[in-house]
PDB file of C-alpha atoms in Angstrom:
ATOM      1  CA  MET A  89     103.827 -69.093  96.869  1.00 81.00           C
ATOM      2  CA  ARG A  90     105.417 -70.016  92.958  1.00 91.00           C
ATOM      3  CA  TRP A  91     108.726 -68.204  91.672  1.00 96.00           C
ATOM      4  CA  THR A  92     111.422 -68.854  88.958  1.00 96.00           C
ATOM      5  CA  ARG A  93     115.275 -68.649  90.228  1.00 97.00           C
ATOM      6  CA  GLY A  94     116.974 -66.158  88.879  1.00 97.00           C
ATOM      7  CA  HIS A  95     121.194 -64.829  88.062  1.00 96.00           C
ATOM      8  CA  VAL A  96     123.171 -64.672  91.275  1.00 96.00           C
ATOM      9  CA  LEU A  97     123.230 -61.644  93.226  1.00 94.00           C
ATOM     10  CA  GLY A  98     125.964 -62.848  95.468  1.00 91.00           C
ATOM     11  CA  HIS A  99     127.705 -65.030  97.719  1.00 89.00           C
ATOM     12  CA  GLY A 100     127.940 -65.804 101.256  1.00 83.00           C
ATOM     13  CA  SER A 101     129.457 -68.009 104.044  1.00 81.00           C
ATOM     14  CA  SER A 102     126.685 -70.091 104.219  1.00 86.00           C
ATOM     15  CA  ALA A 103     124.152 -69.470 101.144  1.00 95.00           C
ATOM     16  CA  THR A 104     123.787 -67.757  97.934  1.00 96.00           C
ATOM     17  CA  VAL A 105     121.705 -65.491  97.122  1.00 96.00           C
ATOM     18  CA  TYR A 106     120.029 -65.027  93.993  1.00 97.00           C
ATOM     19  CA  ALA A 107     117.103 -62.791  92.296  1.00 97.00           C
ATOM     20  CA  ALA A 108     114.090 -64.507  92.039  1.00 98.00           C
ATOM     21  CA  THR A 109     110.390 -63.603  90.632  1.00 97.00           C
ATOM     22  CA  SER A 110     107.406 -64.793  91.750  1.00 96.00           C
ATOM     23  CA  SER A 111     104.406 -66.173  89.236  1.00 94.00           C
ATOM     24  CA  THR A 112     102.465 -62.413  89.981  1.00 95.00           C
ATOM     25  CA  GLY A 113     105.994 -60.698  88.878  1.00 96.00           C
ATOM     26  CA  GLU A 114     107.203 -59.637  92.251  1.00 97.00           C
ATOM     27  CA  VAL A 115     111.019 -59.490  92.166  1.00 97.00           C
ATOM     28  CA  PHE A 116     112.491 -60.639  95.721  1.00 98.00           C
ATOM     29  CA  ALA A 117     115.836 -62.278  96.604  1.00 98.00           C
ATOM     30  CA  VAL A 118     116.697 -66.040  97.615  1.00 98.00           C
ATOM     31  CA  LYS A 119     118.790 -66.707 100.121  1.00 97.00           C
ATOM     32  CA  SER A 120     119.641 -70.750  98.908  1.00 97.00           C
ATOM     33  CA  ALA A 121     121.794 -73.604 100.675  1.00 96.00           C
ATOM     34  CA  ILE A 122     121.631 -77.360 100.836  1.00 95.00           C
ATOM     35  CA  VAL A 123     119.089 -78.500 102.978  1.00 95.00           C
ATOM     36  CA  SER A 124     121.832 -80.452 104.944  1.00 93.00           C
ATOM     37  CA  ARG A 125     123.778 -77.012 105.079  1.00 94.00           C
ATOM     38  CA  SER A 126     121.018 -74.792 106.105  1.00 94.00           C
ATOM     39  CA  GLU A 127     121.717 -74.542 109.996  1.00 94.00           C
ATOM     40  CA  THR A 128     122.615 -70.916 109.694  1.00 94.00           C
ATOM     41  CA  LEU A 129     119.768 -70.213 107.032  1.00 95.00           C
ATOM     42  CA  GLN A 130     117.046 -71.712 108.981  1.00 94.00           C
ATOM     43  CA  ARG A 131     118.321 -69.534 112.334  1.00 94.00           C
ATOM     44  CA  GLU A 132     118.337 -66.870 110.485  1.00 95.00           C
ATOM     45  CA  GLN A 133     114.733 -67.707 109.345  1.00 96.00           C
ATOM     46  CA  GLN A 134     113.895 -68.248 112.962  1.00 95.00           C
ATOM     47  CA  PHE A 135     114.742 -64.275 113.147  1.00 96.00           C
ATOM     48  CA  LEU A 136     113.200 -62.817 110.447  1.00 97.00           C
ATOM     49  CA  SER A 137     110.020 -64.625 110.449  1.00 96.00           C
ATOM     50  CA  ILE A 138     109.274 -62.399 113.978  1.00 97.00           C
ATOM     51  CA  LEU A 139     110.501 -59.545 112.447  1.00 97.00           C
ATOM     52  CA  ASN A 140     108.632 -55.858 111.210  1.00 97.00           C
ATOM     53  CA  SER A 141     110.488 -52.930 110.706  1.00 97.00           C
ATOM     54  CA  PRO A 142     111.395 -50.313 108.095  1.00 96.00           C
ATOM     55  CA  TYR A 143     115.000 -50.739 109.202  1.00 97.00           C
ATOM     56  CA  VAL A 144     114.882 -54.515 108.720  1.00 98.00           C
ATOM     57  CA  VAL A 145     114.862 -56.831 105.224  1.00 98.00           C
ATOM     58  CA  THR A 146     111.587 -57.813 105.207  1.00 97.00           C
ATOM     59  CA  TYR A 147     110.609 -61.775 105.369  1.00 97.00           C
ATOM     60  CA  LYS A 148     108.843 -62.904 102.322  1.00 97.00           C
ATOM     61  CA  GLY A 149     108.706 -66.864 103.880  1.00 96.00           C
ATOM     62  CA  CYS A 150     110.457 -69.938 103.180  1.00 95.00           C
ATOM     63  CA  ASP A 151     110.990 -72.786 101.483  1.00 94.00           C
ATOM     64  CA  ILE A 152     112.372 -76.703 100.198  1.00 94.00           C
ATOM     65  CA  THR A 153     112.975 -77.022  96.592  1.00 94.00           C
ATOM     66  CA  LYS A 154     114.589 -80.104  94.768  1.00 93.00           C
ATOM     67  CA  GLU A 155     117.189 -78.603  92.139  1.00 93.00           C
ATOM     68  CA  ASN A 156     119.741 -80.873  89.760  1.00 92.00           C
ATOM     69  CA  LYS A 157     119.417 -83.911  92.583  1.00 91.00           C
ATOM     70  CA  LYS A 158     119.889 -81.738  95.520  1.00 92.00           C
ATOM     71  CA  PHE A 159     117.460 -80.289  98.058  1.00 95.00           C
ATOM     72  CA  MET A 160     117.890 -76.632  98.824  1.00 95.00           C
ATOM     73  CA  TYR A 161     116.150 -74.694 101.665  1.00 96.00           C
ATOM     74  CA  ASN A 162     115.528 -71.353 100.640  1.00 97.00           C
ATOM     75  CA  LEU A 163     114.880 -68.189 102.281  1.00 97.00           C
ATOM     76  CA  LEU A 164     112.712 -65.781 100.508  1.00 98.00           C
ATOM     77  CA  ILE A 165     113.862 -61.735 101.464  1.00 98.00           C
ATOM     78  CA  GLN A 166     112.536 -57.883  99.968  1.00 97.00           C
ATOM     79  CA  TYR A 167     115.323 -57.389  97.566  1.00 97.00           C
ATOM     80  CA  MET A 168     117.431 -54.512  97.996  1.00 96.00           C
ATOM     81  CA  PRO A 169     118.410 -53.123  94.337  1.00 93.00           C
ATOM     82  CA  GLY A 170     121.259 -50.964  95.724  1.00 91.00           C
ATOM     83  CA  GLY A 171     122.885 -54.200  96.960  1.00 91.00           C
ATOM     84  CA  THR A 172     125.388 -53.550 100.234  1.00 90.00           C
ATOM     85  CA  ILE A 173     126.744 -50.519 101.244  1.00 85.00           C
ATOM     86  CA  VAL A 174     129.902 -51.788 100.212  1.00 80.00           C
ATOM     87  CA  ASP A 175     128.875 -52.364  96.894  1.00 80.00           C
ATOM     88  CA  ALA A 176     126.960 -48.547  96.541  1.00 75.00           C
ATOM     89  CA  ILE A 177     130.243 -46.636  97.425  1.00 72.00           C
ATOM     90  CA  LYS A 178     132.392 -49.289  95.186  1.00 71.00           C
ATOM     91  CA  THR A 179     130.449 -49.236  92.477  1.00 67.00           C
ATOM     92  CA  ARG A 180     131.681 -46.108  90.812  1.00 47.00           C
ATOM     93  CA  ASP A 181     128.048 -45.505  88.656  1.00 50.00           C
ATOM     94  CA  CYS A 182     126.810 -44.872  92.014  1.00 49.00           C
ATOM     95  CA  ALA A 183     127.357 -40.979  93.742  1.00 54.00           C
ATOM     96  CA  ARG A 184     129.342 -41.132  97.121  1.00 58.00           C
ATOM     97  CA  PRO A 185     127.918 -40.523  99.558  1.00 62.00           C
ATOM     98  CA  ASN A 186     127.397 -37.270 101.298  1.00 69.00           C
ATOM     99  CA  GLU A 187     127.549 -36.656 104.844  1.00 73.00           C
ATOM    100  CA  LEU A 188     123.664 -35.930 105.207  1.00 77.00           C
ATOM    101  CA  GLN A 189     123.629 -39.214 103.676  1.00 78.00           C
ATOM    102  CA  ILE A 190     126.088 -40.874 105.828  1.00 77.00           C
ATOM    103  CA  SER A 191     123.836 -39.363 108.503  1.00 80.00           C
ATOM    104  CA  ASN A 192     120.993 -41.042 107.623  1.00 85.00           C
ATOM    105  CA  TYR A 193     122.148 -44.023 106.664  1.00 85.00           C
ATOM    106  CA  THR A 194     123.800 -44.438 110.636  1.00 85.00           C
ATOM    107  CA  ARG A 195     120.268 -42.972 111.900  1.00 89.00           C
ATOM    108  CA  GLN A 196     118.742 -45.648 110.190  1.00 92.00           C
ATOM    109  CA  VAL A 197     120.737 -48.493 111.246  1.00 90.00           C
ATOM    110  CA  ILE A 198     120.562 -46.702 114.991  1.00 89.00           C
ATOM    111  CA  GLN A 199     116.794 -47.286 114.959  1.00 92.00           C
ATOM    112  CA  GLY A 200     116.855 -51.249 113.710  1.00 93.00           C
ATOM    113  CA  LEU A 201     119.419 -52.012 115.922  1.00 92.00           C
ATOM    114  CA  GLU A 202     116.994 -50.512 118.842  1.00 92.00           C
ATOM    115  CA  TYR A 203     113.869 -51.622 117.328  1.00 95.00           C
ATOM    116  CA  LEU A 204     116.286 -55.304 117.638  1.00 95.00           C
ATOM    117  CA  HIS A 205     117.494 -55.045 120.869  1.00 93.00           C
ATOM    118  CA  SER A 206     113.834 -54.053 121.942  1.00 94.00           C
ATOM    119  CA  ASN A 207     112.602 -57.394 121.014  1.00 94.00           C
ATOM    120  CA  GLY A 208     115.482 -59.396 122.765  1.00 94.00           C
ATOM    121  CA  ILE A 209     117.409 -59.938 119.842  1.00 94.00           C
ATOM    122  CA  VAL A 210     121.146 -59.248 119.292  1.00 93.00           C
ATOM    123  CA  HIS A 211     122.395 -59.116 115.450  1.00 92.00           C
ATOM    124  CA  CYS A 212     126.051 -60.068 116.167  1.00 90.00           C
ATOM    125  CA  ASP A 213     127.578 -59.275 112.752  1.00 90.00           C
ATOM    126  CA  ILE A 214     126.782 -55.514 111.769  1.00 89.00           C
ATOM    127  CA  LYS A 215     128.688 -54.571 108.817  1.00 87.00           C
ATOM    128  CA  GLY A 216     128.589 -52.774 105.572  1.00 86.00           C
ATOM    129  CA  ALA A 217     128.015 -55.927 103.549  1.00 88.00           C
ATOM    130  CA  ASN A 218     125.451 -57.178 105.808  1.00 92.00           C
ATOM    131  CA  LEU A 219     123.593 -53.440 105.498  1.00 93.00           C
ATOM    132  CA  LEU A 220     121.390 -53.130 102.282  1.00 95.00           C
ATOM    133  CA  VAL A 221     120.479 -50.365 100.450  1.00 93.00           C
ATOM    134  CA  ASP A 222     117.364 -49.104  98.243  1.00 92.00           C
ATOM    135  CA  GLU A 223     115.779 -45.997  97.051  1.00 90.00           C
ATOM    136  CA  ASN A 224     114.648 -45.439 100.838  1.00 90.00           C
ATOM    137  CA  GLY A 225     117.681 -45.575 102.770  1.00 90.00           C
ATOM    138  CA  VAL A 226     119.751 -48.739 104.308  1.00 93.00           C
ATOM    139  CA  LYS A 227     118.299 -52.137 106.004  1.00 96.00           C
ATOM    140  CA  ILE A 228     119.824 -54.330 107.924  1.00 96.00           C
ATOM    141  CA  ALA A 229     119.851 -57.987 106.977  1.00 96.00           C
ATOM    142  CA  ASP A 230     121.982 -61.531 107.249  1.00 95.00           C
ATOM    143  CA  PHE A 231     120.819 -62.927 110.835  1.00 95.00           C
ATOM    144  CA  GLY A 232     122.831 -65.591 110.817  1.00 91.00           C
ATOM    145  CA  CYS A 233     124.925 -64.939 113.629  1.00 91.00           C
ATOM    146  CA  ALA A 234     121.546 -63.584 115.398  1.00 93.00           C
ATOM    147  CA  LYS A 235     121.061 -64.367 119.170  1.00 92.00           C
ATOM    148  CA  TRP A 236     118.780 -63.927 121.836  1.00 92.00           C
ATOM    149  CA  ALA A 237     119.987 -61.188 124.703  1.00 89.00           C
ATOM    150  CA  ASN A 238     119.650 -63.990 127.128  1.00 85.00           C
ATOM    151  CA  GLU A 239     121.082 -66.823 124.934  1.00 75.00           C
ATOM    152  CA  ASN A 240     124.850 -67.861 125.630  1.00 69.00           C
ATOM    153  CA  VAL A 241     125.688 -69.101 122.819  1.00 58.00           C
ATOM    154  CA  PRO A 242     129.575 -67.697 122.076  1.00 53.00           C
ATOM    155  CA  THR A 243     130.255 -66.167 118.158  1.00 50.00           C
ATOM    156  CA  VAL A 244     132.719 -66.019 115.938  1.00 45.00           C
ATOM    157  CA  CYS A 245     131.279 -63.342 114.007  1.00 52.00           C
ATOM    158  CA  ALA A 246     132.599 -59.914 113.115  1.00 42.00           C
ATOM    159  CA  ASP A 247     131.041 -58.011 116.176  1.00 39.00           C
ATOM    160  CA  SER A 248     133.223 -60.279 118.481  1.00 35.00           C
ATOM    161  CA  ILE A 249     136.457 -59.185 116.643  1.00 32.00           C
ATOM    162  CA  GLN A 250     138.049 -56.449 117.616  1.00 33.00           C
ATOM    163  CA  PRO A 251     139.299 -53.522 115.170  1.00 34.00           C
ATOM    164  CA  SER A 252     143.298 -53.782 114.377  1.00 31.00           C
ATOM    165  CA  TYR A 253     143.953 -50.113 114.991  1.00 29.00           C
ATOM    166  CA  SER A 254     141.354 -49.840 117.779  1.00 35.00           C
ATOM    167  CA  SER A 255     142.715 -47.774 121.040  1.00 35.00           C
ATOM    168  CA  PHE A 256     141.899 -49.869 124.154  1.00 39.00           C
ATOM    169  CA  SER A 257     142.064 -47.123 125.917  1.00 42.00           C
ATOM    170  CA  LEU A 258     139.120 -45.386 124.039  1.00 40.00           C
ATOM    171  CA  ARG A 259     137.482 -49.065 124.167  1.00 44.00           C
ATOM    172  CA  GLN A 260     137.622 -48.776 128.384  1.00 47.00           C
ATOM    173  CA  ARG A 261     136.321 -45.667 128.302  1.00 41.00           C
ATOM    174  CA  ILE A 262     133.277 -46.609 125.656  1.00 40.00           C
ATOM    175  CA  GLU A 263     132.711 -49.887 128.070  1.00 45.00           C
ATOM    176  CA  GLN A 264     132.384 -47.532 131.350  1.00 46.00           C
ATOM    177  CA  LEU A 265     130.005 -44.906 129.806  1.00 43.00           C
ATOM    178  CA  GLU A 266     127.773 -47.690 128.582  1.00 43.00           C
ATOM    179  CA  GLY A 267     128.240 -50.009 131.722  1.00 48.00           C
ATOM    180  CA  ASN A 268     127.980 -52.606 128.803  1.00 52.00           C
ATOM    181  CA  PRO A 269     130.922 -54.231 127.374  1.00 50.00           C
ATOM    182  CA  ASP A 270     128.772 -56.237 124.824  1.00 57.00           C
ATOM    183  CA  ARG A 271     127.062 -52.558 123.643  1.00 55.00           C
ATOM    184  CA  ALA A 272     129.908 -51.177 123.399  1.00 53.00           C
ATOM    185  CA  ASN A 273     131.630 -53.382 120.988  1.00 58.00           C
ATOM    186  CA  ARG A 274     128.554 -52.733 118.832  1.00 57.00           C
ATOM    187  CA  ARG A 275     128.759 -49.236 119.174  1.00 56.00           C
ATOM    188  CA  TRP A 276     132.336 -49.356 118.516  1.00 57.00           C
ATOM    189  CA  LYS A 277     131.996 -51.584 115.566  1.00 60.00           C
ATOM    190  CA  MET A 278     129.454 -49.345 114.038  1.00 60.00           C
ATOM    191  CA  GLU A 279     131.633 -46.292 114.560  1.00 58.00           C
ATOM    192  CA  GLU A 280     134.326 -47.737 112.348  1.00 59.00           C
ATOM    193  CA  GLU A 281     131.620 -48.422 109.827  1.00 61.00           C
ATOM    194  CA  ILE A 282     130.661 -44.810 110.175  1.00 60.00           C
ATOM    195  CA  ASN A 283     134.419 -43.819 109.621  1.00 60.00           C
ATOM    196  CA  TRP A 284     134.894 -46.059 106.650  1.00 61.00           C
ATOM    197  CA  MET A 285     132.037 -44.813 105.230  1.00 59.00           C
ATOM    198  CA  THR A 286     133.161 -41.205 105.179  1.00 55.00           C
ATOM    199  CA  ILE A 287     136.586 -42.158 104.683  1.00 56.00           C
ATOM    200  CA  ARG A 288     135.567 -43.722 100.995  1.00 55.00           C
ATOM    201  CA  SER A 289     133.335 -40.680 100.264  1.00 52.00           C
ATOM    202  CA  ASN A 290     135.868 -38.285 100.456  1.00 53.00           C
ATOM    203  CA  GLY A 291     137.470 -40.733  98.013  1.00 53.00           C
ATOM    204  CA  SER A 292     140.993 -39.486  99.328  1.00 45.00           C
ATOM    205  CA  GLY A 293     141.667 -42.060 102.040  1.00 45.00           C
ATOM    206  CA  GLY A 294     141.890 -38.684 104.026  1.00 42.00           C
ATOM    207  CA  PRO A 295     139.689 -37.367 107.044  1.00 41.00           C
ATOM    208  CA  VAL A 296     136.276 -35.090 104.956  1.00 39.00           C
ATOM    209  CA  ALA A 297     137.260 -31.348 104.326  1.00 37.00           C
ATOM    210  CA  GLY A 298     135.651 -29.454 108.018  1.00 38.00           C
ATOM    211  CA  ASP A 299     136.435 -32.342 110.234  1.00 38.00           C
TER     212      ASP A 299
END
């Protein structure tokens, strides 16, 4: 696919994200890194290229380009005009999500995770910055920390870090109910993100009225 690089959409720990346009006028996003530093991006490509779900960003392809005398590895993915959930909530021009929107976002993320888990994939980095928004809702993105469920690879991504305000006794109880510490950890992370969205949507730093 022939395409033209556009403006920067954001920066990550392993790549820079750009808007791009194909020769046919299609708009999409490109995650780019110098080839010698693209191991994480290539790993993400391996996962995205085999996934097909309305709750996961769509894979468009990958290629290598030479720009400013540097070889760049490029991962082409679906463009999500709403940015991340974090962006959507922080942007003043964007309406604050109400309880129904939060419920829909939560349902879509859970369905996305169920799809990944049913295919033996663990995302390992679910957080607001990795959930992208468009007119249809939210999709899971950024598979740089993902791994196969049976893969014995340590991760230092967000899901491996316990929230500083978490209750250890409550976490233990969730683990007992789930029967799986890893699953409990992911669920705890999800509830942490949902709680954050709810507080921000209220705009006061306190609980939503009626809770």
